[in-house]
CSV table of C-alpha atoms and ligand atoms in Angstrom, one decimal:
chain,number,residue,atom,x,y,z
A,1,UNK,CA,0.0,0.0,0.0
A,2,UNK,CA,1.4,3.7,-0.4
A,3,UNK,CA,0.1,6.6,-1.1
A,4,UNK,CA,-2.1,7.7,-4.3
A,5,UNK,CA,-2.0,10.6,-6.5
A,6,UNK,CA,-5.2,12.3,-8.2
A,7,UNK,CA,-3.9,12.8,-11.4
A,8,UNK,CA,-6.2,15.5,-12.4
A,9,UNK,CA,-5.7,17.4,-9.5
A,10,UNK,CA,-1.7,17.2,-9.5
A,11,UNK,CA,0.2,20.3,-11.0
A,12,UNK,CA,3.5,17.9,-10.1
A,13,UNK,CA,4.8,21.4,-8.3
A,14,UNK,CA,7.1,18.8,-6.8
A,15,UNK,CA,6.5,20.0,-3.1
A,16,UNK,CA,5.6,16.2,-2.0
A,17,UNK,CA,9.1,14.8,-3.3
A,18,UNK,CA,10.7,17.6,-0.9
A,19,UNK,CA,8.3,16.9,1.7
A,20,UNK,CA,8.7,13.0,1.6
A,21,UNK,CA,11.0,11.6,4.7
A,22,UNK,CA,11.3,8.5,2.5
A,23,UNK,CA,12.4,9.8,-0.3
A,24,UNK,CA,9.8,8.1,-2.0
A,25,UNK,CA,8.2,10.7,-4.3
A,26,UNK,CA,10.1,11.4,-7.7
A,27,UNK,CA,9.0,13.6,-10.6
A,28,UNK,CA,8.3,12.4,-13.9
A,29,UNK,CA,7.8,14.4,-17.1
A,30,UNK,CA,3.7,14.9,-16.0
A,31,UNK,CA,3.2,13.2,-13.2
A,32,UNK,CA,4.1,12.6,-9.8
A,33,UNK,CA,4.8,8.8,-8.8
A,34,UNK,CA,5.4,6.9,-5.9
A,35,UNK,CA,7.5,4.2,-4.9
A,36,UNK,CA,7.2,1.5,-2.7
A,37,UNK,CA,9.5,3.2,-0.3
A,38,UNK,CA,6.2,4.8,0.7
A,39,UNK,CA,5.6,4.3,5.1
A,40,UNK,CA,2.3,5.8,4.5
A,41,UNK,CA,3.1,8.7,7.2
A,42,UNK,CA,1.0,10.7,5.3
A,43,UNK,CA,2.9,14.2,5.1
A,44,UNK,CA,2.5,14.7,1.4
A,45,UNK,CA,-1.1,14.9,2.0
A,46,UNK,CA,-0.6,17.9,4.9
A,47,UNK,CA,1.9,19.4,2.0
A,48,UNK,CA,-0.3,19.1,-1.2
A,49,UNK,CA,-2.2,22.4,-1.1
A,50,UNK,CA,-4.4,21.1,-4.1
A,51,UNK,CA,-5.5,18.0,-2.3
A,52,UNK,CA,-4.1,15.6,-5.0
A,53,UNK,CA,-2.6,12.8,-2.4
A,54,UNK,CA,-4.7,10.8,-0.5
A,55,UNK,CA,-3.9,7.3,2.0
A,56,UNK,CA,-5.7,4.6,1.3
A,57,UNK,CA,-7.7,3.5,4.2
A,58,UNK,CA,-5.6,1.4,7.1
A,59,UNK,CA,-7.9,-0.9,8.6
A,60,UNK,CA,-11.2,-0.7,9.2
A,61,UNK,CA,-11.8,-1.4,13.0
A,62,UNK,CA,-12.0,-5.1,14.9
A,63,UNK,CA,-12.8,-7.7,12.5
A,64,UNK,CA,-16.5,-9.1,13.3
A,65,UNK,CA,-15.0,-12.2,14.4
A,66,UNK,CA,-13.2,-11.9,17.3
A,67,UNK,CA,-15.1,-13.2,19.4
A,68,UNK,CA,-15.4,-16.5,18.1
A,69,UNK,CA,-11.4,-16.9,18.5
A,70,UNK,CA,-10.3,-18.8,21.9
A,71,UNK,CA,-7.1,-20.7,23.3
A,72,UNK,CA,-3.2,-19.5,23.4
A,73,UNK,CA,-1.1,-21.7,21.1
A,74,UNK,CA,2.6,-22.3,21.4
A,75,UNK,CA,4.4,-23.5,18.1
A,76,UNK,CA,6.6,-26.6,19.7
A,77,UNK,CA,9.9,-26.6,17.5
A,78,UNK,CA,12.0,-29.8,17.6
A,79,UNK,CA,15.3,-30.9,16.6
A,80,UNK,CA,16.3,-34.5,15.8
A,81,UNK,CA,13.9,-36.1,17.7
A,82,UNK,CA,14.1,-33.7,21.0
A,83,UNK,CA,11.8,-30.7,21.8
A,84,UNK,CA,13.6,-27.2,21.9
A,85,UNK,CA,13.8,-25.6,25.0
A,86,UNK,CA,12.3,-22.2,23.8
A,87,UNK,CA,9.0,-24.6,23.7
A,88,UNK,CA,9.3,-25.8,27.1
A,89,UNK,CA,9.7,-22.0,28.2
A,90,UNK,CA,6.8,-20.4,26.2
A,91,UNK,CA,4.2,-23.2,27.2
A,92,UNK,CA,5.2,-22.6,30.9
A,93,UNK,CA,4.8,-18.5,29.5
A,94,UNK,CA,1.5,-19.6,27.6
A,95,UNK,CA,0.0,-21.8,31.3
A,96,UNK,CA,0.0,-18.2,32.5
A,97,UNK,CA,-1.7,-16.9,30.0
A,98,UNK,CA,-4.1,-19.2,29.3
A,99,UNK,CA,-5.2,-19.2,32.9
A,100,UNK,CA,-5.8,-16.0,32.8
A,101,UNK,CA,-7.7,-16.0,29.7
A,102,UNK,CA,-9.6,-18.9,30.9
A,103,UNK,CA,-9.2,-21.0,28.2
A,104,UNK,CA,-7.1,-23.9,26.5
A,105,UNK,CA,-3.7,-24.2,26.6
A,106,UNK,CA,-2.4,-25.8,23.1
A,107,UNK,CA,0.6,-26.9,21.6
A,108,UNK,CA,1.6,-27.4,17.8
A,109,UNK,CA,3.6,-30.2,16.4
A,110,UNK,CA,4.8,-30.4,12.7
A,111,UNK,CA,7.3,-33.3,11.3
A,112,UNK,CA,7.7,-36.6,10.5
A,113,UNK,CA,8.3,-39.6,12.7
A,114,UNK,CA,6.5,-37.8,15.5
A,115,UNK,CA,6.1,-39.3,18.9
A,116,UNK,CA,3.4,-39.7,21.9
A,117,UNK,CA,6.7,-39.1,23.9
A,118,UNK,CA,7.3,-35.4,22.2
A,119,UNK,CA,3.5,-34.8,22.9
A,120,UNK,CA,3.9,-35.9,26.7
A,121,UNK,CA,6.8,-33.7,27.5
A,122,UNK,CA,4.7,-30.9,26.0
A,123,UNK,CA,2.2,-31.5,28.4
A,124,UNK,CA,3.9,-31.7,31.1
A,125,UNK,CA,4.9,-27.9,30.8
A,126,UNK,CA,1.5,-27.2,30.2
A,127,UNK,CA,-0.2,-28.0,27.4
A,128,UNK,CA,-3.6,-29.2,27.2
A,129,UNK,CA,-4.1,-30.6,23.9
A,130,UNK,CA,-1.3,-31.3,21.1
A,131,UNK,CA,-2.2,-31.0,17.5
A,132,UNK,CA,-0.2,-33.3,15.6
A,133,UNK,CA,0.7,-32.7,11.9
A,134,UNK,CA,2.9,-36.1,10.9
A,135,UNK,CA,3.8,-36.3,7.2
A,136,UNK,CA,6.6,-37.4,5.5
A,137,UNK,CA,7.5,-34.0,3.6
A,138,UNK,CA,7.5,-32.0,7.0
A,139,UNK,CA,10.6,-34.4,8.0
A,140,UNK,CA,13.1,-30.8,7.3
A,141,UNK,CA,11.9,-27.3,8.0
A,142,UNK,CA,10.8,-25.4,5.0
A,143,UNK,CA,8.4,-22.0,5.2
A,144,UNK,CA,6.3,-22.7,3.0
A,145,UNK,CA,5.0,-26.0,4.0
A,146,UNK,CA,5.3,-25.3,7.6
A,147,UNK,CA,3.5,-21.7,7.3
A,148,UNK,CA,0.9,-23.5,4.9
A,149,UNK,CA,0.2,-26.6,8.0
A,150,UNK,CA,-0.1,-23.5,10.9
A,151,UNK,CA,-2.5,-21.1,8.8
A,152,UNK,CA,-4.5,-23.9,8.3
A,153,UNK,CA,-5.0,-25.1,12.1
A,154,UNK,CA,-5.5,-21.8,12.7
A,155,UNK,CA,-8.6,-21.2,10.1
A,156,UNK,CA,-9.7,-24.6,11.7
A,157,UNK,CA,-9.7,-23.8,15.1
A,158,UNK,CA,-9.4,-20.2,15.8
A,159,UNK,CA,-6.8,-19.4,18.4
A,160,UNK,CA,-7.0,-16.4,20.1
A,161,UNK,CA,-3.2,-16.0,20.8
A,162,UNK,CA,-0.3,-17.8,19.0
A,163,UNK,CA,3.4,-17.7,20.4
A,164,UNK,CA,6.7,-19.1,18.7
A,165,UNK,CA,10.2,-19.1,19.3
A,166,UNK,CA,12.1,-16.0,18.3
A,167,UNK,CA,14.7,-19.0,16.5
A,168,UNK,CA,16.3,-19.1,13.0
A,169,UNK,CA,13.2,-21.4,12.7
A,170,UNK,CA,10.4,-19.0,13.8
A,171,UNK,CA,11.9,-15.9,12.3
A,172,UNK,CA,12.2,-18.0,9.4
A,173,UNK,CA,8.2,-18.8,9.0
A,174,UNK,CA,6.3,-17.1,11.5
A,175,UNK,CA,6.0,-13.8,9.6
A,176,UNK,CA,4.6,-15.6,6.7
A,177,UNK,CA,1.8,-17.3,9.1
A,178,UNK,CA,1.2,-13.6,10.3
A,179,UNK,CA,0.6,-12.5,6.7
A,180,UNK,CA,-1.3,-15.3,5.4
A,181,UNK,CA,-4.0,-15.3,8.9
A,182,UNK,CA,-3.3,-11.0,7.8
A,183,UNK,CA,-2.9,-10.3,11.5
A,184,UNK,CA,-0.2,-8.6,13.5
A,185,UNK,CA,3.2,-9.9,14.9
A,186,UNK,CA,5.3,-8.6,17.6
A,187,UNK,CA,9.0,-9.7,17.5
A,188,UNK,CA,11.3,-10.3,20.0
A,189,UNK,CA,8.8,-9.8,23.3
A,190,UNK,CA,10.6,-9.8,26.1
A,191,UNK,CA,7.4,-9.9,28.3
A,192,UNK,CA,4.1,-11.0,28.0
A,193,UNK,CA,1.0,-10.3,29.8
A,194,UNK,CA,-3.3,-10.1,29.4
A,195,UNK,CA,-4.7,-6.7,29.7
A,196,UNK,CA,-8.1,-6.2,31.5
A,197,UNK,CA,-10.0,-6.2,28.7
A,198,UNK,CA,-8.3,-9.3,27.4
A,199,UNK,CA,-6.0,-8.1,24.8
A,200,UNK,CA,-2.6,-9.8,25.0
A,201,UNK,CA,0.2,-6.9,26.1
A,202,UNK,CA,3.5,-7.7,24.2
A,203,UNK,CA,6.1,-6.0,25.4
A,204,UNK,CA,9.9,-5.6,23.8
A,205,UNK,CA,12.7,-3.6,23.5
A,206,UNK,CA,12.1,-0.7,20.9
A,207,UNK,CA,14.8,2.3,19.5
A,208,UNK,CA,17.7,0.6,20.2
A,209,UNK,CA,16.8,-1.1,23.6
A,210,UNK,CA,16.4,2.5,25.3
A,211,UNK,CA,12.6,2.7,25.9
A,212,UNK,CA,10.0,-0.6,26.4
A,213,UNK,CA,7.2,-0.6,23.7
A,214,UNK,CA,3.9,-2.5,25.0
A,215,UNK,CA,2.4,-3.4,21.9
A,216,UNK,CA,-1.4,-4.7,21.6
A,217,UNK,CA,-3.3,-6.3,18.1
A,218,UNK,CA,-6.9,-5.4,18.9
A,219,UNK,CA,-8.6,-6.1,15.6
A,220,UNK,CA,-7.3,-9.0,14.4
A,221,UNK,CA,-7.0,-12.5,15.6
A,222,UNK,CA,-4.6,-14.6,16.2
A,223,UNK,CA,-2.4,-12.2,18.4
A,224,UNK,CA,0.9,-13.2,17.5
A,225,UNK,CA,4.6,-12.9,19.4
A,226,UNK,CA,8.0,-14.5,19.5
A,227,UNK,CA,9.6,-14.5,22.1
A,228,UNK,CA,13.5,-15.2,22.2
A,229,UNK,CA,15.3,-18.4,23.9
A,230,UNK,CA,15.5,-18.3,27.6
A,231,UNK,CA,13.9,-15.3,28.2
A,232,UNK,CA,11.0,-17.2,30.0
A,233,UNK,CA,11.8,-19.8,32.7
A,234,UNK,CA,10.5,-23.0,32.0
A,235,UNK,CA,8.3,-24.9,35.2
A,236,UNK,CA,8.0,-28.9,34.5
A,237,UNK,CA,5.1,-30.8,36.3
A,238,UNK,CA,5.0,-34.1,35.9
A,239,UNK,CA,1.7,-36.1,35.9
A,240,UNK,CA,0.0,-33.3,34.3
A,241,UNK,CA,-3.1,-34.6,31.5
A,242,UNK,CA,-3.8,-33.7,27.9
A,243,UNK,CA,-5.0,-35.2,24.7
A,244,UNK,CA,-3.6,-35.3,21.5
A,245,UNK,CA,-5.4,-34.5,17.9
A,246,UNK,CA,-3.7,-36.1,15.4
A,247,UNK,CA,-4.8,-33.5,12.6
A,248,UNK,CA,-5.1,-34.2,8.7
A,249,UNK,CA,-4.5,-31.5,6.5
A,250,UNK,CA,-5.3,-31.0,2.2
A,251,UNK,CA,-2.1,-32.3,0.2
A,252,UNK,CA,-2.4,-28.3,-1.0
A,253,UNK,CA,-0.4,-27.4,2.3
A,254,UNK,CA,2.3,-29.9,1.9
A,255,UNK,CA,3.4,-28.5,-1.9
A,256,UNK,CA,6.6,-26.7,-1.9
A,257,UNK,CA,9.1,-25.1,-4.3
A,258,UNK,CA,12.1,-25.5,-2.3
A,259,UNK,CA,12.6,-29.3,-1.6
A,260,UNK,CA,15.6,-29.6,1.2
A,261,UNK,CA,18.2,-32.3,-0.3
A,262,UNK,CA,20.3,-32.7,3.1
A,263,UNK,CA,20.8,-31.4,6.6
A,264,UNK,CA,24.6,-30.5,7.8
A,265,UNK,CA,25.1,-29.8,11.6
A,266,UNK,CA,27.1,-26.8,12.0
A,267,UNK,CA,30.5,-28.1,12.7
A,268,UNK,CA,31.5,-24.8,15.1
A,269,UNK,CA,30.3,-26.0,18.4
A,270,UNK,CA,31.4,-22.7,20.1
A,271,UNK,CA,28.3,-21.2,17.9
A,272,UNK,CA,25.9,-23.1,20.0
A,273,UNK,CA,25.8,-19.9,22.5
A,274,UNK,CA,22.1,-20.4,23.5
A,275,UNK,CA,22.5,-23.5,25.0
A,276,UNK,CA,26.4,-23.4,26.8
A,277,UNK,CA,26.5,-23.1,30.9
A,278,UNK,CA,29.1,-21.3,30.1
A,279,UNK,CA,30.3,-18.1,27.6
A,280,UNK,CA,33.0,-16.4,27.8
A,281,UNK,CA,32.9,-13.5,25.2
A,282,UNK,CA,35.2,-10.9,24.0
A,283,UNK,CA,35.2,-6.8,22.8
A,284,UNK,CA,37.0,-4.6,20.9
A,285,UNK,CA,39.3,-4.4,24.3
A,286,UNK,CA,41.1,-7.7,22.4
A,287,UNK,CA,42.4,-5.4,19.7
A,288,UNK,CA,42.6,-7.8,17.3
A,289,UNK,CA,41.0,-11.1,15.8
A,290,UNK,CA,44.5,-13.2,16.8
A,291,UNK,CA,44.0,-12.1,20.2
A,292,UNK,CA,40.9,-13.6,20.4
A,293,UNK,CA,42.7,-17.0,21.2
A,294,UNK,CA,42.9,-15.9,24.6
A,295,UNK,CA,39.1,-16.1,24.8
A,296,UNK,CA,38.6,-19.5,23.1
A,297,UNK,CA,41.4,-21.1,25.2
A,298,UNK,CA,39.8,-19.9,28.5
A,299,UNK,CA,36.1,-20.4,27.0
A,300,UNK,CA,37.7,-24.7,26.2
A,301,UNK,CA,39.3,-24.7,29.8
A,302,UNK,CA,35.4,-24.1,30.9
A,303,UNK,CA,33.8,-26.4,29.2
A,304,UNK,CA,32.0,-23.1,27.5
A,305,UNK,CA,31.1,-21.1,24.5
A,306,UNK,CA,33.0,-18.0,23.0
A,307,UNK,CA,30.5,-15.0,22.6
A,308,UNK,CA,31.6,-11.7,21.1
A,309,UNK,CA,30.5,-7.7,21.1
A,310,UNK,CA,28.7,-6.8,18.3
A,311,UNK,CA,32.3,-4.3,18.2
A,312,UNK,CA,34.4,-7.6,17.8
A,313,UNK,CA,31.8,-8.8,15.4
A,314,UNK,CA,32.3,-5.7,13.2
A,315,UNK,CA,35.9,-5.8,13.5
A,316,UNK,CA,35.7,-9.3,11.6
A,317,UNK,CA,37.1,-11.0,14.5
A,318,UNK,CA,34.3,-13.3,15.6
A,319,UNK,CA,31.6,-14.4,13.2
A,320,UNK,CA,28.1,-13.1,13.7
A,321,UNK,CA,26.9,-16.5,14.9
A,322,UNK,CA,28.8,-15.6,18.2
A,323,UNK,CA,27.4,-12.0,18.8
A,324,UNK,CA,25.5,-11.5,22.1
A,325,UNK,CA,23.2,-8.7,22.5
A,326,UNK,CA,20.3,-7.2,20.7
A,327,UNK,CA,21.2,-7.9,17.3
A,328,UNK,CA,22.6,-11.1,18.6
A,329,UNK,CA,21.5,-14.2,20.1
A,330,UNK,CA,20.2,-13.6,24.0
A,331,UNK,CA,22.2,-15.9,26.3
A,332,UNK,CA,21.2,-16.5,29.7
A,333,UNK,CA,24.3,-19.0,30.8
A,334,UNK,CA,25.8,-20.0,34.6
A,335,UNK,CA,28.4,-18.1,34.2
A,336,UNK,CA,29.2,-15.0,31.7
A,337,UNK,CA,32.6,-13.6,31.2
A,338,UNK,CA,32.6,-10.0,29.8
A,339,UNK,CA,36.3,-9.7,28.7
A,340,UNK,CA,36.8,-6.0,27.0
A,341,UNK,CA,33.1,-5.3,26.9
A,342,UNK,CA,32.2,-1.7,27.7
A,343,UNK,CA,28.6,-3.0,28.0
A,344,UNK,CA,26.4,-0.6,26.1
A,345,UNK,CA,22.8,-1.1,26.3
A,346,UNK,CA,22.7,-3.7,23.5
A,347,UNK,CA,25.3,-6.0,24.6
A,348,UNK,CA,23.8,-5.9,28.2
A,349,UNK,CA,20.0,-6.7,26.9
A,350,UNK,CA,21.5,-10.0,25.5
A,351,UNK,CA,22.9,-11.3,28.7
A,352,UNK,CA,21.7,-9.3,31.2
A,353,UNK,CA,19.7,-12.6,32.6
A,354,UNK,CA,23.0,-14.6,33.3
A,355,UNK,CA,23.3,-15.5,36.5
A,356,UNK,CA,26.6,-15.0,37.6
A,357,UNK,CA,28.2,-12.2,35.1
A,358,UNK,CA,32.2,-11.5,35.6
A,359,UNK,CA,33.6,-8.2,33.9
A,360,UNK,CA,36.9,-7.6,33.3
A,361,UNK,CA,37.3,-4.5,31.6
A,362,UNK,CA,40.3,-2.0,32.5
A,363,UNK,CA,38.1,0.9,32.7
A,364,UNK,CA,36.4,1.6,36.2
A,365,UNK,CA,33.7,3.5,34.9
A,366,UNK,CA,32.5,1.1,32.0
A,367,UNK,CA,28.7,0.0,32.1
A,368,UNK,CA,29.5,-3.6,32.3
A,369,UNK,CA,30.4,-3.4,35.7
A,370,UNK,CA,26.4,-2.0,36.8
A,371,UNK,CA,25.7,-5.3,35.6
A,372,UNK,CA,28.5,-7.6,36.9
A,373,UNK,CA,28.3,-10.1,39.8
A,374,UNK,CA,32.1,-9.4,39.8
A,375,UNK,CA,34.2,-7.0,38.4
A,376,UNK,CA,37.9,-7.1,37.5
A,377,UNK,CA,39.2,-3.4,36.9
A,378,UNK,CA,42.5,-4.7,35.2
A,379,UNK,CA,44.5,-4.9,31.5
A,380,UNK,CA,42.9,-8.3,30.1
A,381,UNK,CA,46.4,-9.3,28.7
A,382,UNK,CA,47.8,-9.3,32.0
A,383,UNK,CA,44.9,-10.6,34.0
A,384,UNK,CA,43.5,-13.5,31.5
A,385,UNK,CA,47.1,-15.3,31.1
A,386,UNK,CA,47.2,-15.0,34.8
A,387,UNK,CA,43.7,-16.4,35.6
A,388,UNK,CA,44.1,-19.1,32.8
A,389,UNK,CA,47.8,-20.5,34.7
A,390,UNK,CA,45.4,-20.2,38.0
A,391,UNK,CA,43.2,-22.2,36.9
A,392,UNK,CA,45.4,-24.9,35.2
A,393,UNK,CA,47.6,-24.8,39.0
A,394,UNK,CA,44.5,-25.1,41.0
A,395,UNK,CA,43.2,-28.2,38.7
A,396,UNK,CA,46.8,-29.7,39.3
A,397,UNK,CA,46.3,-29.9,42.6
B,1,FAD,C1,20.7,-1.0,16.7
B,1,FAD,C2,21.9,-1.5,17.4
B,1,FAD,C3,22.0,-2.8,17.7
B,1,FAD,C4,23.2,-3.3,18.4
B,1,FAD,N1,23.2,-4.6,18.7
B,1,FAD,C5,24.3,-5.0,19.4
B,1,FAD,C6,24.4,-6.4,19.9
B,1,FAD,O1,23.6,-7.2,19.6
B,1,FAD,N2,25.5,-6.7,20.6
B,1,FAD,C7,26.5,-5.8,21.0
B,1,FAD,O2,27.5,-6.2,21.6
B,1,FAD,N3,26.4,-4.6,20.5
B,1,FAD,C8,25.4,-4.1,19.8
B,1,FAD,N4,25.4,-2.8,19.3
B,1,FAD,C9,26.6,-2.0,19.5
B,1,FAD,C10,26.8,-1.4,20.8
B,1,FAD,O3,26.1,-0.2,20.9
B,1,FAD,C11,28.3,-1.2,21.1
B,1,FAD,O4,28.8,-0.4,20.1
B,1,FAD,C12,29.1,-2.5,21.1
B,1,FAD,O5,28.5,-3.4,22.0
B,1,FAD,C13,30.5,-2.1,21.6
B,1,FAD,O6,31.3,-3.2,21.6
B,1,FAD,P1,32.5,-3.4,22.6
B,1,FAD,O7,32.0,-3.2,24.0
B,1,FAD,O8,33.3,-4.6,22.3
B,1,FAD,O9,33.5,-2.1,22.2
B,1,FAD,P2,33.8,-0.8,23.0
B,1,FAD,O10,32.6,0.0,23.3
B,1,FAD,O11,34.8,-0.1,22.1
B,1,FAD,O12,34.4,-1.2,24.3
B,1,FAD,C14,35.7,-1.8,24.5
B,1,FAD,C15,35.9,-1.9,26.0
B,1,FAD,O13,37.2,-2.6,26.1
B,1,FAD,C16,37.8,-2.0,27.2
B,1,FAD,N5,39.3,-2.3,27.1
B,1,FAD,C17,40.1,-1.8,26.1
B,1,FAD,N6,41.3,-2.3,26.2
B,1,FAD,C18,41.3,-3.1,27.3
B,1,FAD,C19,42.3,-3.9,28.0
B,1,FAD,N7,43.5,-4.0,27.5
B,1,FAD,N8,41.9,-4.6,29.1
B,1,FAD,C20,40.6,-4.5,29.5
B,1,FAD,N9,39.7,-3.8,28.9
B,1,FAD,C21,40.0,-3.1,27.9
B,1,FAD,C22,37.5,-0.6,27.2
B,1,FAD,O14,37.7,0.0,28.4
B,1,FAD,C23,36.1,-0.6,26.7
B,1,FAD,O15,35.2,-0.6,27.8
B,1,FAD,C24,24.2,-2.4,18.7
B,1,FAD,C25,24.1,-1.0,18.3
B,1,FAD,C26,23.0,-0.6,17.7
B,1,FAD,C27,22.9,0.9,17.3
């Protein structure tokens, strides 16, 4: 959608391509066009003094429907047989919910080779029913047919509020499901609560992590988030009941034009950040990529994962597949080692939920240390070498 011009009002003055923040207003020979650039703010219109630009309509209230939408969904990702942990934690998120929505508490499951064991372990963290989608072609992740199998569930049974993991996975499809149900979707939430009047309050990080946005989806259903890995603690219960639907769906949703030949684990197990007890990362205190072995020896010496700065990450010293923070993956480890961090606001929103955080940074007044269990005010070239031969003496022992 953008914004249209009235071609027999127009005198293509050209004060609208000045006007436009978007730059998305150009001249022609007799007429004005505009791109796709166009955010719709709607300041050409204010500028136009011959009324020739008009928005087109943005909505048009609540759907009818709503009403007839009930139950909070959580899309269950798995890997190679075992349910990912972002599942367990937005089910136990989604419990709360639902309780206070008064309603159902359901989970999805897509693939092949699915198990009664998968569905049990969704139920004990919460679920109440498991829709079960087990085909042959959903054996490997592909948008298309995953997107297709959700929008169709949710036509069939009309959930009020659907959540999935903020993973290469969801971010992958979940925008598409958002676009074919033509509802909203709030990235990212770090939070995730039910107003009075029932509306689901989705709240995340917005200009650059300095404010909290609480964003609502009032006329449209499903409401849809994703929500990040460990950013919601997961609560087991064993013993708990539920049923599970085993659903067909029309061989229409299963058609796709990518077909996925093979599957090849990422070799680089320091990249598995998400999951490690323990990360140690570095910053643009290292200097340079080579010094970034002091990081990875001490990150092997703890059994752990190396992280890096988005500064180190822009430096080309760490790939972005390491990169903690906003732009990053969020990590939420034992232990966290902040080695030449400074700590600006988007690091610290990625890692902020660590439980123990050590800083060692040789400038007293760096942020890091607001957020560190323990600080080290020290040059990292003299104190990692030291810690490291500490370590290796006290192990000795
Ligand atoms: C939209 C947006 C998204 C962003 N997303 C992310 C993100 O996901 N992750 C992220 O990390 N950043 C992110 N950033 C960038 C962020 O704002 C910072 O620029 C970045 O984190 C800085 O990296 P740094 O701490 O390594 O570098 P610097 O800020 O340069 O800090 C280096 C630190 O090393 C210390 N130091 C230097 N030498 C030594 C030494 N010898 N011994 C000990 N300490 C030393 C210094 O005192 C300093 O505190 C984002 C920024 C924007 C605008």
């Amino acid at each position: 959608m953008k914004a249209t011009v009235d071609k027999q009002k127009c005198t293509v003055c050209g004060v609208c391509s000045g006007a436009c923040p978007m730059g998305a207003i150009s001249l022609r020979e007799n007429e004005v066009e505009v791109s796709d650039d166009c955010s719709l703010c709607g300041i050409c219109v204010d500028t136009c003094e011959f009324g020739a630009i008009s928005i087109p309509e943005v909505g048009h209230g609540p759907s009818e429907d709503l009403g007839s939408y009930s139950g909070v969904w959580v899309y269950a990702e798995w890997r190679e047989g075992k349910v990912h942990a972002v599942s367990h934690e937005l089910l136990s998120a989604g419990r709360i919910l639902a309780d206070k929505r008064g309603v159902e508490l359901g989970a999805v499951l897509l693939g092949s080779g699915l198990n009664e064991q998968m569905a049990q372990d969704l139920i004990s963290y919460g679920a109440e029913v498991v829709y079960m989608v087990d085909r042959p072609e959903l054996a490997h992740f592909t948008d298309e047919r995953y997107s297709k199998c959700i929008v169709e569930l949710v036509k069939r049974k009309r959930p009020e509020i659907l959540l999935a993991g903020a993973t290469s996975m969801g971010r992958s499809f979940i925008p598409r499901v958002a676009a074919g149900l033509q509802t909203g979707l709030t990235a990212d939430c770090t939070e995730l609560d039910i107003a009075e009047e029932g509306h689901l309050l989705q709240t995340r990080p917005a200009f650059g992590g300095n404010i909290m946005a609480t964003i609502i989806c009032p006329n449209r259903r499903p409401q849809m988030a994703t929500v990040r890995p460990k950013v919601m603690k997961p609560v087991r219960l064993e013993g708990r009941k539920g049923r599970v639907e085993k659903v067909e769906l029309p061989s229409e949703c299963f058609k796709a034009r990518v077909e996925v030949l093979e599957v090849i684990a990422e070799q680089d197990q320091t990249a598995k950040l998400t999951e490690a007890d323990v990360i140690v990362s570095g910053g643009r205190g290292l200097r340079n990529g080579e010094n970034f072995k002091l990081i990875e020896g001490l990150a092997e010496m703890l059994n752990g994962a190396v992280g890096a700065s988005r500064g180190a990450v822009e430096e080309g010293w760490m790939a972005p597949s390491h990169q903690v923070g906003q732009t990053g993956r969020t990590v939420a480890p034992t232990l966290y080692m902040a080695v030449g961090i400074s700590g600006a606001v988007q690091h610290l929103v990625g890692m902020q939920g660590s439980q123990v955080i050590v800083a060692v940074n040789k400038d007293p007044s760096a942020p890091i240390f607001d957020v560190a269990t323990y600080g080290v005010v020290a040059d990292l070239f003299e104190f990692i070498p030291e810690f490291v031969k500490r370590l290796k003496r006290e192990r000795q022992e």
